[in-house]
PDB file of C-alpha atoms and ligand atoms in Angstrom:
ATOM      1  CA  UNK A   1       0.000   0.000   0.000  1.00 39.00           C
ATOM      2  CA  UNK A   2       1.253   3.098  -0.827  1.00 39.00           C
ATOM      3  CA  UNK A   3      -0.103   7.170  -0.723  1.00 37.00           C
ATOM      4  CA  UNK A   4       2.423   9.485  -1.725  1.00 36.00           C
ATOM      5  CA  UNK A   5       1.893  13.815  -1.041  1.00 37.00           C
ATOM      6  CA  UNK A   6       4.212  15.869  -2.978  1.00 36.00           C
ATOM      7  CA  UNK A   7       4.476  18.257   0.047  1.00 41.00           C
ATOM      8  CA  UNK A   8       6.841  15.922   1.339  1.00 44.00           C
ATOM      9  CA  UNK A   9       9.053  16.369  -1.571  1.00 45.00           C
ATOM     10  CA  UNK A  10       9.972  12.407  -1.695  1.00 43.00           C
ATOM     11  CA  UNK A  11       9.164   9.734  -3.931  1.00 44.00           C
ATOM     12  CA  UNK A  12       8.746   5.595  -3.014  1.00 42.00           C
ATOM     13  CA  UNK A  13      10.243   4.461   0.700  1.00 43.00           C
ATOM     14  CA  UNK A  14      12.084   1.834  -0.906  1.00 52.00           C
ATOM     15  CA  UNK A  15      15.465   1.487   0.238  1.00 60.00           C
ATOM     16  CA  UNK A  16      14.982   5.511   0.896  1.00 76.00           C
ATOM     17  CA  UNK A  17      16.639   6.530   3.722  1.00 91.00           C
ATOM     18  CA  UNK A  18      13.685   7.441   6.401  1.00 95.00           C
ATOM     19  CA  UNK A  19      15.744  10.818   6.741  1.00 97.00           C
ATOM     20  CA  UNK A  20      15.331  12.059   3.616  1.00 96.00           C
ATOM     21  CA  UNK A  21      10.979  11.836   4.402  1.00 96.00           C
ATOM     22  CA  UNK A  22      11.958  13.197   7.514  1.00 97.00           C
ATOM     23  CA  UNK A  23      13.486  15.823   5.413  1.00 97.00           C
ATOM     24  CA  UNK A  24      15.275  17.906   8.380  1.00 98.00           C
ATOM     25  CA  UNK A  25      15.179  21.904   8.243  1.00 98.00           C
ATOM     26  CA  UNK A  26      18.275  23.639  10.126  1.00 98.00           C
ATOM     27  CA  UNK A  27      17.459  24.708  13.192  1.00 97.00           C
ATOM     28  CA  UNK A  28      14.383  22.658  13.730  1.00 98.00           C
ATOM     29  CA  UNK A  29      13.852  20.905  16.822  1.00 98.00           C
ATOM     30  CA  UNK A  30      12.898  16.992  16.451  1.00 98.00           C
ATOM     31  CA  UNK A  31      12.793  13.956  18.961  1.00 98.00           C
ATOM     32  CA  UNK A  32      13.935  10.379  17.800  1.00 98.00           C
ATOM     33  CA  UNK A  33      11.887   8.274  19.377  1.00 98.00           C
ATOM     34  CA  UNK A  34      13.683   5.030  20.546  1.00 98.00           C
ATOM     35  CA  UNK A  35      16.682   6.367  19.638  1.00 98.00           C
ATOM     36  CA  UNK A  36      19.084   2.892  20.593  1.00 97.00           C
ATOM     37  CA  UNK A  37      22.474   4.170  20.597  1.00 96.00           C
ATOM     38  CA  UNK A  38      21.663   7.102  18.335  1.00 97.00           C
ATOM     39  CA  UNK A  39      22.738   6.206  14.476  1.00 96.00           C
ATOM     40  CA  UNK A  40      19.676   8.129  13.485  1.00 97.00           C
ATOM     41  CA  UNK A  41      19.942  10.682  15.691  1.00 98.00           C
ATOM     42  CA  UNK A  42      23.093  11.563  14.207  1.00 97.00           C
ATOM     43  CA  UNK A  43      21.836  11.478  10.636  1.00 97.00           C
ATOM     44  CA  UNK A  44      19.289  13.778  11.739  1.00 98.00           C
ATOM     45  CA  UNK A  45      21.759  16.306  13.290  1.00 98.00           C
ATOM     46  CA  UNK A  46      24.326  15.807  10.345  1.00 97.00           C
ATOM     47  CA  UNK A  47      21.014  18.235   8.458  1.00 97.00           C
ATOM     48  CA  UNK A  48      21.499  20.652  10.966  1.00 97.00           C
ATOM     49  CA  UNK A  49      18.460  20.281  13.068  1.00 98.00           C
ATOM     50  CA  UNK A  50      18.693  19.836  17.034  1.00 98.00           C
ATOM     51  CA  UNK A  51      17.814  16.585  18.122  1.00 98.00           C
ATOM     52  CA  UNK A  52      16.892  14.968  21.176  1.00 98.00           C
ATOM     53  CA  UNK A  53      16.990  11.073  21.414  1.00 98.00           C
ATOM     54  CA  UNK A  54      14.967   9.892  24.138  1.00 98.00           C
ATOM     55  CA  UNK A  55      15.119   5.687  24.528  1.00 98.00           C
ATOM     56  CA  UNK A  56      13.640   3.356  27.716  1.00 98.00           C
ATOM     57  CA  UNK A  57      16.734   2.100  27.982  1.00 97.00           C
ATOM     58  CA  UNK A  58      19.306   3.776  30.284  1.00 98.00           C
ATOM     59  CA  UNK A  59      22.074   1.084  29.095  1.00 98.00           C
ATOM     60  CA  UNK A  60      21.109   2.604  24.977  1.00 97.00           C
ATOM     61  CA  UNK A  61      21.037   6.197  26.288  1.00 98.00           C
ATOM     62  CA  UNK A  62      24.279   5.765  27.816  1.00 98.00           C
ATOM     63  CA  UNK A  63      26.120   4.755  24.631  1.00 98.00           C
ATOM     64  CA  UNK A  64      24.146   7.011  22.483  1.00 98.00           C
ATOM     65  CA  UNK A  65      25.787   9.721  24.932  1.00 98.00           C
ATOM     66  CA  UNK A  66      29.077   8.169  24.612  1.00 98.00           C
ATOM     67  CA  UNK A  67      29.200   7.766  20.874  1.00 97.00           C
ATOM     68  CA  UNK A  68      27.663  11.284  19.725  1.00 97.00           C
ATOM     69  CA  UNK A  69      28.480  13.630  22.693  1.00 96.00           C
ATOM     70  CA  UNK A  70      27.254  16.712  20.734  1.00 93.00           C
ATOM     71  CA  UNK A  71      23.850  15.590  20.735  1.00 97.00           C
ATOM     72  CA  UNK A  72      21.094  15.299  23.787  1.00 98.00           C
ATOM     73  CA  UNK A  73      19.955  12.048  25.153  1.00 98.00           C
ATOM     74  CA  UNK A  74      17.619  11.361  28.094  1.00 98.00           C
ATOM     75  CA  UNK A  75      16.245   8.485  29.316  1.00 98.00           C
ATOM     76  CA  UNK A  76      12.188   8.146  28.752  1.00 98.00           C
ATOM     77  CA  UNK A  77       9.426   5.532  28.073  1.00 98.00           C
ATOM     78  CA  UNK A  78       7.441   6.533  24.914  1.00 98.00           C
ATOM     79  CA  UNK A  79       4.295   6.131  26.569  1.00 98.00           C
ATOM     80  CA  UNK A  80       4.679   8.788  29.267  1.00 97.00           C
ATOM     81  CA  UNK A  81       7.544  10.986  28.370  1.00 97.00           C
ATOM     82  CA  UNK A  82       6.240  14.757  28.538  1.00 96.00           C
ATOM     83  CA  UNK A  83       8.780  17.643  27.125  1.00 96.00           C
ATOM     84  CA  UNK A  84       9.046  21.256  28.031  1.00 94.00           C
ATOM     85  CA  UNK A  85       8.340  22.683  24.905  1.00 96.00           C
ATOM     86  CA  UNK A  86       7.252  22.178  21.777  1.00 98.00           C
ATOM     87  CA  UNK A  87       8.823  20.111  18.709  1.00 98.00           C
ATOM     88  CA  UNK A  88       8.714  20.506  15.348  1.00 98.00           C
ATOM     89  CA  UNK A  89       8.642  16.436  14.655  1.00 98.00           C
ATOM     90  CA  UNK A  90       9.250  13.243  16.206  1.00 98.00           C
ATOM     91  CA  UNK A  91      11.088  10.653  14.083  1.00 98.00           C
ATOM     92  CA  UNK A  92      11.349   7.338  14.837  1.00 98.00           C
ATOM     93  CA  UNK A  93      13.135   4.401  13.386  1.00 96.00           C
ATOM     94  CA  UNK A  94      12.197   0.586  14.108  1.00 95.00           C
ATOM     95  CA  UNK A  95      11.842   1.361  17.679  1.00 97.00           C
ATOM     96  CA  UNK A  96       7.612   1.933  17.657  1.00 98.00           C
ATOM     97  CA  UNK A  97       6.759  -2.140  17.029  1.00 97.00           C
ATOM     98  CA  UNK A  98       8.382  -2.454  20.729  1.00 96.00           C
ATOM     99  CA  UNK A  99       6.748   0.040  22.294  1.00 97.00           C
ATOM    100  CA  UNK A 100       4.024  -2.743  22.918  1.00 95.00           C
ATOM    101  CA  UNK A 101       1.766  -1.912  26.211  1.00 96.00           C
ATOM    102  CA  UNK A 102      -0.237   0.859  24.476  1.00 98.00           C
ATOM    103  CA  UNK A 103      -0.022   2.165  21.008  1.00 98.00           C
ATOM    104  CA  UNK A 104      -3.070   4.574  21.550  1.00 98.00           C
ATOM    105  CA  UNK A 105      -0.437   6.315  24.670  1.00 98.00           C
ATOM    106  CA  UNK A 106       2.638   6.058  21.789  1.00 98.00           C
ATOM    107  CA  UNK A 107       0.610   8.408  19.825  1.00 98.00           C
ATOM    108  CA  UNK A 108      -0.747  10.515  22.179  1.00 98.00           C
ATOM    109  CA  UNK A 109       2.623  11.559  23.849  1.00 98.00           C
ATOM    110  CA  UNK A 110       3.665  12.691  20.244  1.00 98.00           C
ATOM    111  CA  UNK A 111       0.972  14.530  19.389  1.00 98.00           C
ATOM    112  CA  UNK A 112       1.461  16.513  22.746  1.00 98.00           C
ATOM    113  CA  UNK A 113       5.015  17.161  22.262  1.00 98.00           C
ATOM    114  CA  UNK A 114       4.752  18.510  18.382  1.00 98.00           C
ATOM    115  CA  UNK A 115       3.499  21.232  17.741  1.00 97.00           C
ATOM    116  CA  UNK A 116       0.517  21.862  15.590  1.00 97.00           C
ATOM    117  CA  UNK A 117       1.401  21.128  12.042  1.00 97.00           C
ATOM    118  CA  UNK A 118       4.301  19.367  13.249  1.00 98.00           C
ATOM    119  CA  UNK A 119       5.481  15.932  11.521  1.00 98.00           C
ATOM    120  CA  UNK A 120       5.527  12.563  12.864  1.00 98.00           C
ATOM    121  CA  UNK A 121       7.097  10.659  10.219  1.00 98.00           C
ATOM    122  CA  UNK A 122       8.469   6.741  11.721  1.00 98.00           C
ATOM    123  CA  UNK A 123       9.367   3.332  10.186  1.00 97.00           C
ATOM    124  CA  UNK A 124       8.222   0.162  12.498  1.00 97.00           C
ATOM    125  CA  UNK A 125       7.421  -3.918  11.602  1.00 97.00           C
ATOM    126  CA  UNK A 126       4.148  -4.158  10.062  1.00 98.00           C
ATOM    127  CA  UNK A 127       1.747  -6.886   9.616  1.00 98.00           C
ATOM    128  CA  UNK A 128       3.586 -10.018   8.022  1.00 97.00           C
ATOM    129  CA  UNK A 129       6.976  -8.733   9.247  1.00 97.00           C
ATOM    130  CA  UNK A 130       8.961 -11.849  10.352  1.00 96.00           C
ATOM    131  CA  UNK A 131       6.564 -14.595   9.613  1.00 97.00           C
ATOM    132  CA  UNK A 132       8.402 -17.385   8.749  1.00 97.00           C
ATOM    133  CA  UNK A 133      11.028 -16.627  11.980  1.00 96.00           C
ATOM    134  CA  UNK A 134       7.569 -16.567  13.987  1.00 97.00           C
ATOM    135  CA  UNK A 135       6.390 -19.488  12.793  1.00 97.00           C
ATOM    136  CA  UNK A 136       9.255 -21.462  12.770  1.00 98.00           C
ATOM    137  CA  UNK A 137       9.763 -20.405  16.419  1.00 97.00           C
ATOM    138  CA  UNK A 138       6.189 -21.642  17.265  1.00 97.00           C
ATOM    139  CA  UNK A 139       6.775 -24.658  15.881  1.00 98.00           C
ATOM    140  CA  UNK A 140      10.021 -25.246  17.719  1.00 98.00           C
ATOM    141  CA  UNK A 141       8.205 -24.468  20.853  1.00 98.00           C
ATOM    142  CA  UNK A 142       5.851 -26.615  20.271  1.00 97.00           C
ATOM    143  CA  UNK A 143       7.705 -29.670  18.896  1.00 97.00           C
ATOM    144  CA  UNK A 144       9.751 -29.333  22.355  1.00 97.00           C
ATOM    145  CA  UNK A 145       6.706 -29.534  24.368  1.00 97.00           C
ATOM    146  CA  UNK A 146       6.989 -25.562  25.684  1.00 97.00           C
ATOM    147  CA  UNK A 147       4.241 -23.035  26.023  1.00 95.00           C
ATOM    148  CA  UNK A 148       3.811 -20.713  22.903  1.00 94.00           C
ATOM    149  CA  UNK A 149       6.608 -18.384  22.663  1.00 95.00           C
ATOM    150  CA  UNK A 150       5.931 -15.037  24.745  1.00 90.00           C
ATOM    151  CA  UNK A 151       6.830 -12.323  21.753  1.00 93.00           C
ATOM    152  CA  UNK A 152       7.208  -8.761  21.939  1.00 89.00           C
ATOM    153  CA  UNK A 153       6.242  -7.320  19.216  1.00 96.00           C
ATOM    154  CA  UNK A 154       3.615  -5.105  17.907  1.00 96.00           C
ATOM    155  CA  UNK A 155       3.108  -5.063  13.682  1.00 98.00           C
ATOM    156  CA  UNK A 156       0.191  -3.282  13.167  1.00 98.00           C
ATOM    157  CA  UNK A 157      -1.443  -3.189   9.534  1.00 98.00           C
ATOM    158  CA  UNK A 158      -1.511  -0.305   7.658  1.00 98.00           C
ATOM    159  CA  UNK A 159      -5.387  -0.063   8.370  1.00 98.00           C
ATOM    160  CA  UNK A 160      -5.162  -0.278  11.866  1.00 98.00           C
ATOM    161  CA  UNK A 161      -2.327   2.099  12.528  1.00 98.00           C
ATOM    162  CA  UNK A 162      -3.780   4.911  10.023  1.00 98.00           C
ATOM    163  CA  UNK A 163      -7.311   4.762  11.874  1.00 98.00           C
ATOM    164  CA  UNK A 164      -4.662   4.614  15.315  1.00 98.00           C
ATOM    165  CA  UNK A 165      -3.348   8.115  13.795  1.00 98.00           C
ATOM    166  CA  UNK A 166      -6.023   9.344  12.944  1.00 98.00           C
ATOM    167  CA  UNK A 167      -8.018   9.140  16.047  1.00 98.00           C
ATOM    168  CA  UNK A 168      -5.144  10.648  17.879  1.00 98.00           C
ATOM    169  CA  UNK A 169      -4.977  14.039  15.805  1.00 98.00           C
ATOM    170  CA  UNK A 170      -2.773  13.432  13.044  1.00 98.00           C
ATOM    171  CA  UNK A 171      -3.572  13.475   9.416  1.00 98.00           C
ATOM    172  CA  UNK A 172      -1.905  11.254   7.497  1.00 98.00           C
ATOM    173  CA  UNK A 173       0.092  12.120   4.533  1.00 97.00           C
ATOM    174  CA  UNK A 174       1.533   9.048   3.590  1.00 97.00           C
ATOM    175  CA  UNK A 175       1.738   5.347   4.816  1.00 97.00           C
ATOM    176  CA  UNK A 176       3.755   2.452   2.822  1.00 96.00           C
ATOM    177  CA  UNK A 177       3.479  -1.358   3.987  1.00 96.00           C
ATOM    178  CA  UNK A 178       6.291  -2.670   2.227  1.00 95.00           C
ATOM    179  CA  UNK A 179       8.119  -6.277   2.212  1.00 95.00           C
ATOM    180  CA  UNK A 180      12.230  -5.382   2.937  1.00 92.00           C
ATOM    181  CA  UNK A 181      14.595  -9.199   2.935  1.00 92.00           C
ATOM    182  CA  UNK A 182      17.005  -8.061   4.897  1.00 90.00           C
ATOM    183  CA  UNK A 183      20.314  -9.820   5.290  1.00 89.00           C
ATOM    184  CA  UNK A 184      21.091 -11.093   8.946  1.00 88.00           C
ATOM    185  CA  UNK A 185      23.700  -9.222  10.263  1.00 75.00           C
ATOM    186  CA  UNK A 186      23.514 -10.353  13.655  1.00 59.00           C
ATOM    187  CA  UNK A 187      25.396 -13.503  13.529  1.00 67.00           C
ATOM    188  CA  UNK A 188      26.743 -16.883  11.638  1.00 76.00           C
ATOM    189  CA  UNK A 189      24.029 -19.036  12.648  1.00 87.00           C
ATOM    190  CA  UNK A 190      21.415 -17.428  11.380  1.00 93.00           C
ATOM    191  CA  UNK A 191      17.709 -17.662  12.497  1.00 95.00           C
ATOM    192  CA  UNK A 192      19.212 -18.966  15.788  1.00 95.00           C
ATOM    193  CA  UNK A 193      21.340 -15.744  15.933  1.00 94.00           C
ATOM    194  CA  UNK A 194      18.355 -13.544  15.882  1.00 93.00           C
ATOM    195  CA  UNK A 195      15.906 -15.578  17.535  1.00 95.00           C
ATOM    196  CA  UNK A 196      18.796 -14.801  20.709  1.00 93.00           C
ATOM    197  CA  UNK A 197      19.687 -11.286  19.405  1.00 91.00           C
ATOM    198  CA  UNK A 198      15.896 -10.015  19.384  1.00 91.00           C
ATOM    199  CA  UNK A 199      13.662 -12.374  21.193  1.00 93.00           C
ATOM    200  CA  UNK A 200      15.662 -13.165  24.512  1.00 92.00           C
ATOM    201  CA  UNK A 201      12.665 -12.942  26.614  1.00 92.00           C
ATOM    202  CA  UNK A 202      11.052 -15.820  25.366  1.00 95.00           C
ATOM    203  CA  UNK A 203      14.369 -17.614  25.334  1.00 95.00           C
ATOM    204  CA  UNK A 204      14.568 -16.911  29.143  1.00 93.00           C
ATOM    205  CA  UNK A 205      11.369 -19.263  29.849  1.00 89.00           C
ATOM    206  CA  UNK A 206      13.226 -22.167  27.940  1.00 96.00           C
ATOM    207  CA  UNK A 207      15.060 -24.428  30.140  1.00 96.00           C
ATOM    208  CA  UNK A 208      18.543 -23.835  30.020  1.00 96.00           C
ATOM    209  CA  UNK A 209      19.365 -27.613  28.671  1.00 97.00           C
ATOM    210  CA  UNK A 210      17.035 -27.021  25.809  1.00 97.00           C
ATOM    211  CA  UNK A 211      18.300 -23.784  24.411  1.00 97.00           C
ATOM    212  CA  UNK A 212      20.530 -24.797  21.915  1.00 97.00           C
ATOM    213  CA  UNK A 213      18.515 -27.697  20.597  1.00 97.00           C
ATOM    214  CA  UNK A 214      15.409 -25.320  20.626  1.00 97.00           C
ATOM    215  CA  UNK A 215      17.581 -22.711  18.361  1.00 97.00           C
ATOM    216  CA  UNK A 216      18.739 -26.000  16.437  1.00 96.00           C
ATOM    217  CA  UNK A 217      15.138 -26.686  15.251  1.00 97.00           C
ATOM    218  CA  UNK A 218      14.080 -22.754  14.981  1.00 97.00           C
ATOM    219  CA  UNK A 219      17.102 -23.158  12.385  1.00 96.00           C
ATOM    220  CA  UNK A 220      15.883 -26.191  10.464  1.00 96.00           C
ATOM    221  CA  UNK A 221      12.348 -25.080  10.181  1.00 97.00           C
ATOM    222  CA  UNK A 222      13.195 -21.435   8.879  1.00 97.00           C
ATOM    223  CA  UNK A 223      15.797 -22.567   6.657  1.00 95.00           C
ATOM    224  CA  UNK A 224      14.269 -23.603   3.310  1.00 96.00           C
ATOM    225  CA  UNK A 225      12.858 -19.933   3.464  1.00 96.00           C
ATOM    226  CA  UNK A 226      15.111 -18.033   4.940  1.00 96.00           C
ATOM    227  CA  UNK A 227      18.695 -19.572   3.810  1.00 94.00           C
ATOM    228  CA  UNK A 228      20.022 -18.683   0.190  1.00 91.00           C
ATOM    229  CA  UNK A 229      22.993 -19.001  -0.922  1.00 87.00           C
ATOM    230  CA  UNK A 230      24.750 -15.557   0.156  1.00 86.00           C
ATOM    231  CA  UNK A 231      23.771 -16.108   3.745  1.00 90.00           C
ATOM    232  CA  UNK A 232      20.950 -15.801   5.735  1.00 94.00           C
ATOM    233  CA  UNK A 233      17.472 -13.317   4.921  1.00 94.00           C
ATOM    234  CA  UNK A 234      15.199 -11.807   7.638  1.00 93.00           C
ATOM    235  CA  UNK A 235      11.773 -11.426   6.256  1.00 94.00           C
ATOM    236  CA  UNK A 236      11.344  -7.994   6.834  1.00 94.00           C
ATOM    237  CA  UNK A 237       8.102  -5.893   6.297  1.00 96.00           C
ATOM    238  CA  UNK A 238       8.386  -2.529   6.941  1.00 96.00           C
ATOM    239  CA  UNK A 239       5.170   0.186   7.977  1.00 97.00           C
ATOM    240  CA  UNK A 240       6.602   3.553   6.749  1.00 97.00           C
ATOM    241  CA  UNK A 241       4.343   6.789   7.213  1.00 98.00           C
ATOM    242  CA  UNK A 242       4.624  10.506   8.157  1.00 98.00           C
ATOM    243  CA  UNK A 243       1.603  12.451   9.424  1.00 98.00           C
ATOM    244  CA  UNK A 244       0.931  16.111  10.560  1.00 98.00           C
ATOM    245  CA  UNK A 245      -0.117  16.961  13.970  1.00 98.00           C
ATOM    246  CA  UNK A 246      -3.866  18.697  12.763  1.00 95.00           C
ATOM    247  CA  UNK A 247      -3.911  22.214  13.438  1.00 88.00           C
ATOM    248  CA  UNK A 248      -5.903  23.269  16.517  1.00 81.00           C
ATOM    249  CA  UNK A 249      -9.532  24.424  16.115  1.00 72.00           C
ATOM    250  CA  UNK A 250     -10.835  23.801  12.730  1.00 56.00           C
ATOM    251  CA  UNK A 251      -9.682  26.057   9.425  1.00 58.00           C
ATOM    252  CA  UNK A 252     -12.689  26.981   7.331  1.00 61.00           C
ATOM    253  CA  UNK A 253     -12.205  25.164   3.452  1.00 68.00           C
ATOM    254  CA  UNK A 254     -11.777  27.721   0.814  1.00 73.00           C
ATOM    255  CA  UNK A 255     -14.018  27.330  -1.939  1.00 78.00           C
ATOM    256  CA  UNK A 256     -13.184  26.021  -5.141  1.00 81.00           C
ATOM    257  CA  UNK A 257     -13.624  23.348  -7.858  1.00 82.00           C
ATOM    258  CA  UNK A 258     -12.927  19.949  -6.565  1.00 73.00           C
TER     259      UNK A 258
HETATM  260  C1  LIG B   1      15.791  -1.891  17.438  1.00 89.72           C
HETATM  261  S1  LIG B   1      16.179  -0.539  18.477  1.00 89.72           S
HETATM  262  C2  LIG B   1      16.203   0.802  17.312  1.00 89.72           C
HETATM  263  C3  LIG B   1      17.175   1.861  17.717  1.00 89.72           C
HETATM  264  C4  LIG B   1      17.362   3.044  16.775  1.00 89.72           C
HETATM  265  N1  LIG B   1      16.144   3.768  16.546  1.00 89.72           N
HETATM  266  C5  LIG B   1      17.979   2.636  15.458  1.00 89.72           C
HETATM  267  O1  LIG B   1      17.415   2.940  14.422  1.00 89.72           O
HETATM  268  O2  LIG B   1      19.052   2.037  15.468  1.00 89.72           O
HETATM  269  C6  LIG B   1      14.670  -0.270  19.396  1.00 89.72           C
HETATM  270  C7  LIG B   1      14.837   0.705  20.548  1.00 89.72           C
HETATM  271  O3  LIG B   1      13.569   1.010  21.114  1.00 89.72           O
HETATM  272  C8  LIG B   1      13.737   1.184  22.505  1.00 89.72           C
HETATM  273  N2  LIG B   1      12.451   1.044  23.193  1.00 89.72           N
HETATM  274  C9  LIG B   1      11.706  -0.073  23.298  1.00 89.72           C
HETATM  275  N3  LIG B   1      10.598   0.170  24.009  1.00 89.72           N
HETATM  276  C10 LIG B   1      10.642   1.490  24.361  1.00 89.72           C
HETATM  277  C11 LIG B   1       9.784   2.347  25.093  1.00 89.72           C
HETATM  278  N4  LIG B   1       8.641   1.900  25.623  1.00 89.72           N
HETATM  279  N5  LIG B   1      10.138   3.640  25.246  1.00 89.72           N
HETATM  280  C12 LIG B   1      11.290   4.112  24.717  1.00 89.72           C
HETATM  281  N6  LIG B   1      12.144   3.344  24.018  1.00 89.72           N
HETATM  282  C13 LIG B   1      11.830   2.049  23.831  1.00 89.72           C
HETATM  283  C14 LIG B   1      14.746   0.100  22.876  1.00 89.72           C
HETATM  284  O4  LIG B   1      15.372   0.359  24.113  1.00 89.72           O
HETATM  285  C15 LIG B   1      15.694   0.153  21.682  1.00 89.72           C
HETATM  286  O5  LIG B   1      16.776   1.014  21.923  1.00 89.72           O
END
C-alpha cells in the first residue's frame, strides 16, 4: 500500500533513507523516538536540526551519549515521556513495534510534544513482518513440548495504525506497507542468531538444557525460506508513514472546484 503527497518532496520508501521523508530543516527541533544508541539521531543532526533522542533504555542512552556527545539524550518511556516545549517532529526508526503496552499512549505523547502542524514521520514492523522466523519459532516451541513463545512485538497493519493516527490528531500524509529481505547481520548461525539477538525474553522461559537444541530446530524449520545461498534473509516488512499533527480548532475550506 502506498499514498504518496508531494508536500513531502519524496518519492517511493524503498530502500529511501527514512531521513530524507523526515526531510530535516536547520534549526528545527525533532525527537527520535527510541533512539538505541543514536545512528539516526546523528543522521538527523548531520542536516542541521537539534535533536533529542529519548530511549527506555538507560544502558542505549548511555552509549548514544558516549558515541555522539554533541547531541542530547535522556532516558524516557514513549508512553509517558512529557517535554518542556514544543517540537517541530518526532522521528522514529524501528523502535515503535516495541513500544508494545499501548499504542493509543505512543501516539498521544507525540501529538502533545509537536506542535501543531508538526510531523511525525516513523518506520516500524508491520503486519507479516517476520513470519516465517515466527512461525518457525512456534513450531520449535511446540515440537519441544513448551508453552507458545511469549513475543514482543507489535506489527500493526496499515489499516489499523492509520485509523490509530487518525483518532489521535494526526492526518496522514503518507503510509507504505512494504516487504524489505534483509540480510542477517547479527550472527553466523542465522535464524538462531536472531531468535537470541531479538527475542531473549522468550528464550529466558526455555530451560537452560534445551536452548541450543530449541535454536537448532528454529534453524531447520526457517531454513528452506530463509537460507540462500549468500547467507541468511530476515523477512522484513516494513510500515513507513509521516503524518501532521492537525492544526488546533478547525480552518474553514476555501471554496473552489474539486
Ligand atoms: C531496534 S532498536 C532501534 C534503535 C534506533 N532507533 C535505530 O534505528 O538504530 C529499538 C529501541 O527502542 C527502545 N524502546 C523499546 N521500548 C521502548 C519504550 N517503551 N520507550 C522508549 N524506548 C523504547 C529500545 O530500548 C531500543 O533502543
Amino acid at each position: 500500500m502506498t499514498t504518496y503527497d508531494s508536500a513531502f518532496g519524496y518519492v517511493s520508501a524503498h530502500g529511501a533513507p527514512l531521513v530524507d521523508l523526515l526531510d530535516p530543516q536547520p534549526g528545527e527541533k525533532i525527537i527520535d523516538l527510541g533512539c538505541g544508541t543514536g545512528a539516526f539521531s546523528a543522521e538527523i543532526a548531520e542536516r542541521g536540526a537539534e535533536v533529542l533522542g529519548l530511549d527506555g533504555s538507560a544502558e542505549m542512552i548511555a552509549q548514544a551519549a558516549a558515541r555522539h556527545p554533541g547531541l542530547s539524550f535522556s532516558v524516557a518511556d514513549a508512553h509517558d515521556f512529557t517535554t518542556s516545549e514544543s517540537f517541530d517532529a518526532v522521528a522514529s526508526n524501528a523502535a515503535l513495534h516495541w513500544m508494545t503496552r499501548d499504542p493509543d499512549a505512543v501516539i498521544a505523547r507525540v501529538h502533545e510534544a509537536l506542535r501543531p502542524g508538526g510531523r511525525f514521520v516513523a518506520e516500524l514492523g508491520g503486519a507479516g513482518n517476520c513470519a516465517e522466523l515466527i512461525v518457525a519459532m512456534q513450531t520449535a516451541w511446540r515440537v519441544f513440548g513448551l508453552p507458545e513463545p511469549d513475543l514482543p512485538w507489535y506489527f500493526p497493519s496499515p489499516a489499523e495504525y492509520a485509523t490509530r493516527l487518525e483518532d489521535g490528531g494526526f492526518t496522514l500524509r503518507l503510509l507504505e506497507h512494504a516487504d524489505r529481505p534483509s540480510r542477517m547481520v547479527e550472527g553466523p548461525d542465522g535464524a538462531a542468531d536472531w531468535v537470541r539477538a531479538y527475542a531473549s525474553g522468550a528464550l529466558a522461559e526455555v530451560p537452560p538444557e534445551l536452548v541450543e537444541p530449541l535454536l537448532a530446530r528454529v534453524n531447520e524449520l526457517a531454513a528452506p525460506a530463509l537460507r540462500r545461498e549468500s547467507g541468511w534473509v530476515a523477512d522484513y516488512v516494513r510500515l513507513r508513514f509521516a503524518a501532521i499533527r492537525k492544526p488546533d480548532g478547525s480552518t474553514p475550506m476555501p471554496e473552489g472546484p474539486l
